[in-house]
PDB file of C-alpha atoms in Angstrom:
ATOM      1  CA  THR N   1      99.326 -65.193 -48.351  1.00 83.00           C
ATOM      2  CA  ALA N   2     101.227 -62.244 -47.727  1.00 93.00           C
ATOM      3  CA  LEU N   3     103.647 -63.681 -45.398  1.00 95.00           C
ATOM      4  CA  LEU N   4     104.144 -66.708 -47.894  1.00 96.00           C
ATOM      5  CA  THR N   5     104.455 -64.431 -50.981  1.00 94.00           C
ATOM      6  CA  VAL N   6     107.484 -62.379 -49.072  1.00 94.00           C
ATOM      7  CA  LEU N   7     108.958 -65.950 -48.893  1.00 96.00           C
ATOM      8  CA  LYS N   8     108.576 -66.547 -52.266  1.00 96.00           C
ATOM      9  CA  ASP N   9     109.902 -63.406 -53.451  1.00 96.00           C
ATOM     10  CA  GLY N  10     112.952 -63.521 -51.186  1.00 96.00           C
ATOM     11  CA  GLY N  11     113.805 -66.862 -53.508  1.00 97.00           C
ATOM     12  CA  PHE N  12     112.723 -69.175 -50.823  1.00 98.00           C
ATOM     13  CA  PHE N  13     110.750 -71.694 -52.998  1.00 98.00           C
ATOM     14  CA  ALA N  14     113.577 -72.007 -55.183  1.00 98.00           C
ATOM     15  CA  SER N  15     114.118 -75.112 -53.444  1.00 97.00           C
ATOM     16  CA  ARG N  16     111.478 -77.646 -53.176  1.00 98.00           C
ATOM     17  CA  ARG N  17     109.713 -76.918 -49.504  1.00 98.00           C
ATOM     18  CA  THR N  18     107.475 -78.936 -47.212  1.00 98.00           C
ATOM     19  CA  ILE N  19     104.907 -76.987 -44.881  1.00 97.00           C
ATOM     20  CA  GLY N  20     107.478 -77.609 -41.841  1.00 97.00           C
ATOM     21  CA  ASP N  21     110.105 -75.780 -43.640  1.00 97.00           C
ATOM     22  CA  MET N  22     107.302 -72.713 -44.094  1.00 97.00           C
ATOM     23  CA  LYS N  23     106.447 -72.992 -40.469  1.00 97.00           C
ATOM     24  CA  ALA N  24     110.120 -72.885 -39.743  1.00 97.00           C
ATOM     25  CA  ALA N  25     111.125 -70.027 -41.949  1.00 97.00           C
ATOM     26  CA  LEU N  26     108.162 -68.115 -40.406  1.00 97.00           C
ATOM     27  CA  ALA N  27     108.899 -68.959 -37.061  1.00 96.00           C
ATOM     28  CA  ALA N  28     112.278 -67.404 -37.507  1.00 96.00           C
ATOM     29  CA  LYS N  29     110.595 -64.024 -38.428  1.00 94.00           C
ATOM     30  CA  GLY N  30     108.166 -64.102 -35.456  1.00 96.00           C
ATOM     31  CA  HIS N  31     105.035 -65.608 -36.977  1.00 96.00           C
ATOM     32  CA  THR N  32     103.825 -68.744 -35.399  1.00 94.00           C
ATOM     33  CA  LEU N  33     101.121 -70.381 -37.729  1.00 94.00           C
ATOM     34  CA  LYS N  34      99.892 -73.882 -37.701  1.00 95.00           C
ATOM     35  CA  SER N  35     100.117 -76.404 -40.553  1.00 94.00           C
ATOM     36  CA  THR N  36      96.231 -75.882 -41.023  1.00 95.00           C
ATOM     37  CA  ASP N  37      96.680 -72.373 -41.453  1.00 95.00           C
ATOM     38  CA  LEU N  38      99.185 -72.743 -44.294  1.00 97.00           C
ATOM     39  CA  SER N  39      97.434 -75.715 -46.581  1.00 96.00           C
ATOM     40  CA  PRO N  40      94.247 -73.486 -47.511  1.00 96.00           C
ATOM     41  CA  ILE N  41      96.788 -70.786 -48.698  1.00 96.00           C
ATOM     42  CA  LEU N  42      98.887 -72.803 -50.340  1.00 97.00           C
ATOM     43  CA  VAL N  43      96.386 -74.380 -52.307  1.00 96.00           C
ATOM     44  CA  THR N  44      95.224 -71.161 -53.510  1.00 96.00           C
ATOM     45  CA  LEU N  45      98.504 -69.973 -54.485  1.00 96.00           C
ATOM     46  CA  THR N  46      98.718 -73.508 -56.081  1.00 97.00           C
ATOM     47  CA  GLN N  47      95.578 -72.921 -58.114  1.00 97.00           C
ATOM     48  CA  GLN N  48      96.945 -69.297 -59.426  1.00 96.00           C
ATOM     49  CA  GLY N  49     100.116 -70.839 -60.464  1.00 96.00           C
ATOM     50  CA  VAL N  50     102.207 -68.517 -58.390  1.00 96.00           C
ATOM     51  CA  LEU N  51     103.388 -71.939 -56.837  1.00 98.00           C
ATOM     52  CA  LYS N  52     103.651 -75.679 -57.886  1.00 98.00           C
ATOM     53  CA  ARG N  53     103.397 -78.668 -55.828  1.00 98.00           C
ATOM     54  CA  GLU N  54     104.955 -82.308 -56.032  1.00 98.00           C
ATOM     55  CA  LYS N  55     104.904 -84.965 -53.277  1.00 97.00           C
ATOM     56  CA  ASN N  56     108.382 -86.126 -52.097  1.00 97.00           C
ATOM     57  CA  SER N  57     109.514 -89.642 -51.223  1.00 97.00           C
ATOM     58  CA  ALA N  58     107.997 -89.366 -48.037  1.00 97.00           C
ATOM     59  CA  LYS N  59     104.690 -88.186 -49.791  1.00 97.00           C
ATOM     60  CA  GLN N  60     104.644 -84.752 -48.078  1.00 97.00           C
ATOM     61  CA  TRP N  61     103.767 -82.012 -50.670  1.00 97.00           C
ATOM     62  CA  THR N  62     106.504 -80.044 -51.537  1.00 98.00           C
ATOM     63  CA  TYR N  63     106.275 -76.537 -52.956  1.00 98.00           C
ATOM     64  CA  PHE N  64     108.449 -74.527 -55.264  1.00 98.00           C
ATOM     65  CA  VAL N  65     108.540 -72.210 -58.244  1.00 97.00           C
ATOM     66  CA  ASP N  66     110.407 -73.112 -61.421  1.00 87.00           C
TER      67      ASP N  66
END
């Protein structure tokens, strides 16, 4: 959760982001995570109202803040 919160605080979610985008951003910072590691954290952050999500045209969830 802390890693995604750091991305959020840095403005990363000002644009809609997929899990692939998040994995790439975290990898650039030296963190290697699987999609299955990120998914439950994203669901929790969405349920808490920290992030919002919508499906894009490719039927992938995108995460963002207003």
